[in-house]
XYZ file of N, CA and C in Angstrom:
420
model
N -105.856 -59.383 -26.789
C -106.632 -58.861 -25.691
C -107.553 -57.780 -26.236
N -108.793 -57.851 -25.833
C -109.763 -56.871 -26.327
C -109.578 -55.567 -25.579
N -109.594 -54.491 -26.323
C -109.386 -53.183 -25.695
C -110.299 -52.165 -26.359
N -110.964 -51.392 -25.534
C -111.832 -50.337 -26.062
C -111.470 -49.028 -25.393
N -111.698 -48.007 -26.089
C -111.467 -46.685 -25.493
C -112.799 -46.156 -25.001
N -112.791 -45.648 -23.832
C -114.009 -45.143 -23.231
C -114.411 -43.809 -23.811
N -115.546 -43.384 -23.418
C -116.053 -42.100 -23.890
C -115.368 -40.958 -23.163
N -116.095 -40.276 -22.300
C -115.597 -39.091 -21.611
C -114.601 -39.442 -20.510
N -114.970 -40.417 -19.634
C -114.166 -40.686 -18.449
C -113.205 -41.859 -18.649
N -113.318 -42.597 -19.713
C -112.504 -43.792 -19.887
C -113.156 -45.015 -19.263
N -114.417 -44.891 -18.797
C -115.131 -46.007 -18.195
C -115.928 -46.699 -19.297
N -115.803 -48.035 -19.333
C -116.500 -48.802 -20.368
C -117.361 -49.862 -19.706
N -118.523 -50.113 -20.256
C -119.439 -51.108 -19.688
C -119.336 -52.443 -20.407
N -118.384 -52.609 -21.308
C -118.240 -53.868 -22.042
C -117.488 -54.889 -21.196
N -117.881 -56.136 -21.354
C -117.238 -57.208 -20.607
C -116.097 -57.789 -21.445
N -114.972 -58.024 -20.808
C -113.829 -58.607 -21.474
C -113.914 -60.129 -21.310
N -114.173 -60.876 -22.389
C -114.379 -62.323 -22.309
C -113.100 -63.112 -22.530
N -112.005 -62.461 -22.799
C -110.748 -63.173 -23.066
C -110.319 -64.047 -21.887
N -110.337 -63.579 -20.641
C -109.944 -64.471 -19.532
C -110.876 -65.675 -19.386
N -112.163 -65.501 -19.674
C -113.099 -66.629 -19.580
C -112.809 -67.669 -20.661
N -112.445 -67.226 -21.841
C -112.107 -68.160 -22.912
C -110.825 -68.903 -22.563
N -109.862 -68.236 -21.943
C -108.631 -68.897 -21.512
C -108.936 -70.000 -20.500
N -109.796 -69.716 -19.549
C -110.182 -70.722 -18.548
C -110.903 -71.877 -19.221
N -111.780 -71.583 -20.157
C -112.507 -72.627 -20.882
C -111.545 -73.549 -21.634
N -110.560 -72.988 -22.290
C -109.587 -73.800 -23.033
C -108.738 -74.662 -22.098
N -108.347 -74.128 -20.942
C -107.579 -74.912 -19.968
C -108.419 -76.082 -19.459
N -109.702 -75.830 -19.135
C -110.576 -76.912 -18.685
C -110.774 -77.959 -19.778
N -110.901 -77.536 -21.011
C -111.054 -78.462 -22.130
C -109.842 -79.372 -22.253
N -108.651 -78.819 -22.145
C -107.428 -79.621 -22.218
C -107.360 -80.598 -21.047
N -107.723 -80.161 -19.859
C -107.700 -81.041 -18.681
C -108.650 -82.218 -18.879
N -109.867 -81.970 -19.347
C -110.826 -83.054 -19.554
C -110.403 -83.979 -20.688
N -109.730 -83.443 -21.677
C -109.250 -84.294 -22.775
C -108.167 -85.251 -22.286
N -107.407 -84.845 -21.284
C -106.350 -85.698 -20.742
C -106.919 -86.716 -19.766
N -107.868 -86.318 -18.941
C -108.393 -87.186 -17.883
C -109.290 -88.292 -18.435
N -110.153 -88.022 -19.386
C -111.144 -88.991 -19.854
C -110.524 -90.280 -20.378
N -109.465 -90.272 -21.190
C -108.912 -91.554 -21.666
C -108.264 -92.389 -20.566
N -107.981 -91.813 -19.399
C -107.342 -92.559 -18.329
C -108.304 -93.475 -17.589
N -109.613 -93.267 -17.736
C -110.599 -94.091 -17.052
C -110.702 -95.446 -17.735
N -110.779 -96.504 -16.929
C -110.895 -97.856 -17.466
C -112.172 -98.484 -16.938
N -112.779 -99.322 -17.732
C -113.992 -100.022 -17.327
C -114.057 -101.364 -18.032
N -115.192 -101.991 -17.987
C -115.382 -103.249 -18.682
C -115.418 -103.003 -20.179
N -114.774 -103.887 -20.918
C -114.772 -103.757 -22.367
C -115.997 -104.463 -22.923
N -116.646 -103.831 -23.852
C -117.796 -104.434 -24.527
C -117.360 -104.830 -25.926
N -117.523 -106.093 -26.249
C -117.151 -106.580 -27.564
C -118.407 -106.901 -28.353
N -118.523 -106.310 -29.512
C -119.682 -106.527 -30.366
C -119.386 -107.697 -31.282
N -120.289 -108.665 -31.377
C -120.046 -109.808 -32.244
C -119.903 -109.384 -33.702
N -118.936 -109.969 -34.372
C -118.700 -109.677 -35.780
C -119.145 -110.875 -36.619
N -119.712 -110.630 -37.801
C -120.104 -111.763 -38.644
C -118.870 -112.520 -39.123
N -118.977 -113.838 -39.133
C -117.832 -114.638 -39.554
C -117.863 -114.818 -41.067
N -116.694 -114.859 -41.650
C -116.570 -115.037 -43.086
C -116.292 -116.491 -43.448
N -116.078 -117.322 -42.456
C -115.732 -118.714 -42.733
C -116.993 -119.567 -42.873
N -116.824 -120.716 -43.474
C -117.925 -121.660 -43.639
C -117.895 -122.740 -42.556
N -117.273 -122.442 -41.440
C -117.170 -123.401 -40.343
C -118.555 -123.620 -39.734
N -118.808 -124.841 -39.263
C -120.112 -125.092 -38.644
C -120.241 -124.307 -37.341
N -121.458 -123.953 -36.978
C -121.647 -123.215 -35.719
C -121.244 -124.087 -34.535
N -120.836 -123.470 -33.425
C -120.434 -124.253 -32.262
C -121.598 -125.073 -31.718
N -121.241 -126.164 -31.060
C -122.270 -127.041 -30.487
C -123.008 -126.314 -29.376
N -124.287 -126.625 -29.234
C -125.100 -125.975 -28.204
C -124.653 -126.386 -26.801
N -124.189 -127.629 -26.620
C -123.798 -128.059 -25.284
C -122.432 -127.506 -24.883
N -121.753 -126.801 -25.806
C -120.464 -126.215 -25.493
C -120.606 -124.924 -24.692
N -121.797 -124.345 -24.661
C -122.019 -123.097 -23.931
C -122.165 -123.382 -22.443
N -121.526 -122.552 -21.631
C -121.661 -122.647 -20.178
C -122.568 -121.508 -19.734
N -123.699 -121.865 -19.133
C -124.665 -120.875 -18.665
C -124.786 -120.998 -17.154
N -124.525 -119.893 -16.476
C -124.688 -119.832 -15.022
C -126.028 -119.151 -14.783
N -126.948 -119.885 -14.182
C -128.315 -119.396 -14.030
C -128.612 -119.119 -12.564
N -129.252 -117.986 -12.311
C -129.672 -117.609 -10.966
C -131.190 -117.638 -10.897
N -131.736 -118.435 -9.977
C -133.182 -118.510 -9.778
C -133.479 -118.175 -8.328
N -134.539 -117.432 -8.110
C -134.861 -116.960 -6.764
C -135.660 -118.003 -6.001
N -135.201 -118.275 -4.785
C -135.959 -119.117 -3.857
C -135.528 -118.730 -2.450
N -136.429 -118.195 -1.701
C -136.098 -117.756 -0.351
C -135.421 -116.401 -0.366
N -134.423 -116.247 0.503
C -133.739 -114.953 0.607
C -132.541 -114.849 -0.326
N -131.938 -115.986 -0.673
C -130.751 -115.987 -1.531
C -131.027 -116.825 -2.773
N -130.624 -116.367 -3.953
C -130.912 -117.139 -5.165
C -130.088 -118.421 -5.256
N -130.658 -119.396 -5.961
C -129.951 -120.640 -6.238
C -129.095 -120.457 -7.481
N -127.959 -121.163 -7.528
C -127.054 -121.074 -8.669
C -127.035 -122.417 -9.377
N -127.121 -122.365 -10.717
C -127.040 -123.572 -11.529
C -126.036 -123.333 -12.642
N -125.252 -124.353 -12.952
C -124.361 -124.315 -14.111
C -124.904 -125.333 -15.091
N -125.397 -124.864 -16.231
C -126.033 -125.732 -17.230
C -127.072 -126.651 -16.584
N -127.932 -126.076 -15.783
C -129.052 -126.749 -15.117
C -128.634 -127.715 -14.016
N -127.346 -127.736 -13.627
C -126.876 -128.532 -12.491
C -126.712 -127.604 -11.293
N -127.404 -127.892 -10.194
C -127.353 -127.032 -9.013
C -125.958 -127.052 -8.396
N -125.510 -125.859 -7.962
C -124.203 -125.703 -7.333
C -124.383 -124.795 -6.120
N -123.706 -125.117 -5.027
C -123.761 -124.263 -3.839
C -122.899 -123.032 -4.072
N -123.257 -121.917 -3.427
C -122.519 -120.667 -3.602
C -121.047 -120.825 -3.241
N -120.764 -121.549 -2.158
C -119.369 -121.674 -1.725
C -118.549 -122.608 -2.623
N -119.201 -123.424 -3.430
C -118.493 -124.333 -4.333
C -118.490 -123.839 -5.786
N -119.066 -122.662 -6.030
C -119.198 -122.151 -7.393
C -117.840 -121.907 -8.052
N -116.931 -121.258 -7.359
C -115.624 -120.954 -7.958
C -114.848 -122.228 -8.268
N -114.872 -123.184 -7.365
C -114.173 -124.445 -7.602
C -114.750 -125.202 -8.790
N -116.069 -125.217 -8.893
C -116.719 -125.912 -10.023
C -116.392 -125.227 -11.349
N -116.388 -123.904 -11.365
C -116.041 -123.180 -12.587
C -114.584 -123.403 -12.970
N -113.694 -123.481 -11.976
C -112.287 -123.774 -12.277
C -112.152 -125.140 -12.926
N -112.889 -126.137 -12.399
C -112.854 -127.477 -12.991
C -113.297 -127.456 -14.455
N -114.332 -126.693 -14.735
C -114.870 -126.646 -16.092
C -113.913 -125.921 -17.038
N -113.392 -124.782 -16.618
C -112.644 -123.921 -17.536
C -111.154 -124.224 -17.595
N -110.645 -125.102 -16.749
C -109.225 -125.440 -16.840
C -108.951 -126.253 -18.108
N -109.933 -126.997 -18.596
C -109.771 -127.853 -19.762
C -110.255 -127.185 -21.047
N -110.986 -126.123 -20.966
C -111.616 -125.514 -22.139
C -110.713 -124.459 -22.768
N -110.743 -124.410 -24.093
C -110.032 -123.365 -24.807
C -110.843 -122.083 -24.838
N -112.166 -122.233 -24.964
C -113.068 -121.086 -24.999
C -113.436 -120.727 -23.561
N -112.923 -119.620 -23.092
C -113.151 -119.214 -21.706
C -114.283 -118.189 -21.638
N -115.453 -118.587 -22.191
C -116.628 -117.720 -22.219
C -117.761 -118.379 -21.447
N -118.428 -117.597 -20.622
C -119.588 -118.089 -19.880
C -120.712 -117.075 -20.008
N -121.933 -117.543 -19.844
C -123.106 -116.678 -19.884
C -123.768 -116.680 -18.516
N -124.265 -115.537 -18.106
C -124.963 -115.408 -16.824
C -126.400 -115.004 -17.128
N -127.323 -115.741 -16.531
C -128.750 -115.494 -16.739
C -129.419 -115.460 -15.375
N -130.127 -114.381 -15.086
C -130.810 -114.265 -13.808
C -132.232 -113.783 -13.991
N -133.082 -114.197 -13.084
C -134.470 -113.735 -13.131
C -134.519 -112.244 -12.838
N -135.569 -111.589 -13.296
C -135.701 -110.139 -13.111
C -135.854 -109.749 -11.641
N -136.340 -110.657 -10.806
C -136.571 -110.330 -9.397
C -135.294 -110.390 -8.561
N -134.206 -110.885 -9.125
C -132.952 -111.040 -8.382
C -132.204 -109.716 -8.345
N -131.698 -109.373 -7.170
C -130.896 -108.168 -7.005
C -129.609 -108.308 -7.830
N -129.215 -107.232 -8.509
C -128.055 -107.304 -9.398
C -126.762 -107.588 -8.640
N -126.732 -107.357 -7.342
C -125.528 -107.648 -6.560
C -125.159 -109.125 -6.657
N -126.166 -110.008 -6.692
C -125.881 -111.441 -6.835
C -125.286 -111.741 -8.211
N -125.784 -111.083 -9.245
C -125.231 -111.262 -10.593
C -123.785 -110.770 -10.618
N -123.520 -109.629 -9.976
C -122.162 -109.096 -9.917
C -121.243 -110.047 -9.156
N -121.743 -110.689 -8.097
C -120.943 -111.670 -7.362
C -120.591 -112.868 -8.236
N -121.545 -113.319 -9.042
C -121.283 -114.448 -9.949
C -120.246 -114.049 -10.990
N -120.348 -112.843 -11.534
C -119.378 -112.369 -12.525
C -117.989 -112.302 -11.904
N -117.881 -111.770 -10.694
C -116.599 -111.668 -10.007
C -116.013 -113.053 -9.737
N -116.850 -113.968 -9.279
C -116.398 -115.338 -9.013
C -115.934 -116.014 -10.296
N -116.656 -115.802 -11.387
C -116.272 -116.399 -12.665
C -114.929 -115.857 -13.144
N -114.685 -114.566 -12.967
C -113.393 -113.993 -13.352
C -112.269 -114.615 -12.524
N -112.499 -114.826 -11.222
C -111.494 -115.454 -10.374
C -111.243 -116.903 -10.777
N -112.247 -117.554 -11.354
C -112.125 -118.960 -11.742
C -111.465 -119.130 -13.106
N -111.170 -118.038 -13.805
C -110.483 -118.143 -15.081
C -111.328 -117.845 -16.300
N -112.561 -117.397 -16.106
C -113.417 -117.039 -17.241
C -112.968 -115.674 -17.752
N -112.741 -115.582 -19.071
C -112.256 -114.332 -19.643
C -113.383 -113.449 -20.165
N -114.446 -114.056 -20.678
C -115.569 -113.287 -21.223
C -116.856 -113.719 -20.537
N -117.666 -112.726 -20.181
C -118.957 -112.979 -19.544
C -120.041 -112.368 -20.422
N -121.049 -113.165 -20.758
C -122.204 -112.686 -21.514
C -123.385 -112.614 -20.561
N -124.140 -111.547 -20.629
C -125.358 -111.429 -19.829
C -126.541 -111.754 -20.722
N -127.314 -112.744 -20.313
C -128.472 -113.172 -21.095
C -129.741 -112.551 -20.549
N -130.678 -112.305 -21.432
C -131.984 -111.806 -21.064
C -132.723 -112.910 -20.316
N -133.416 -112.599 -19.232
C -134.138 -113.643 -18.500
C -135.193 -114.350 -19.356
N -135.674 -113.696 -20.387
C -136.686 -114.304 -21.249
C -136.051 -115.202 -22.311
N -134.713 -115.229 -22.377
C -133.993 -116.008 -23.388
C -134.225 -117.502 -23.149
N -134.582 -118.209 -24.189
C -134.852 -119.646 -24.088
C -133.564 -120.406 -24.317
N -133.271 -121.354 -23.430
C -132.071 -122.185 -23.596
C -132.434 -123.483 -24.259
């Protein structure tokens, strides 16, 4: 604890910062405990492969595409049109037989992200484990 002796009256104009440092350390410990408890979506960065295996076939990729027409966007799975209410069932049919449970979502820039989030949620319910977001300018 910092302590100073005053001049004539014992009155000192110095500020004692020890209590502020104690509060700062307590807050630091609290934030160190709270931050790791938060969970979110995991981002996996592709790693280069060391094997000489051939690259996967192009038709093996499942791409869910959103195109705008009217008030609600149209949904396509690999260029096959699917109704919104049948999307989960169609994805279940596709992914029940597949070992690779990865799908890609591609939407036009004019589409509200809520529709993309709905497709991601539906895909997770249908058994898709990994979702890739493709750039709308990406050529298939």
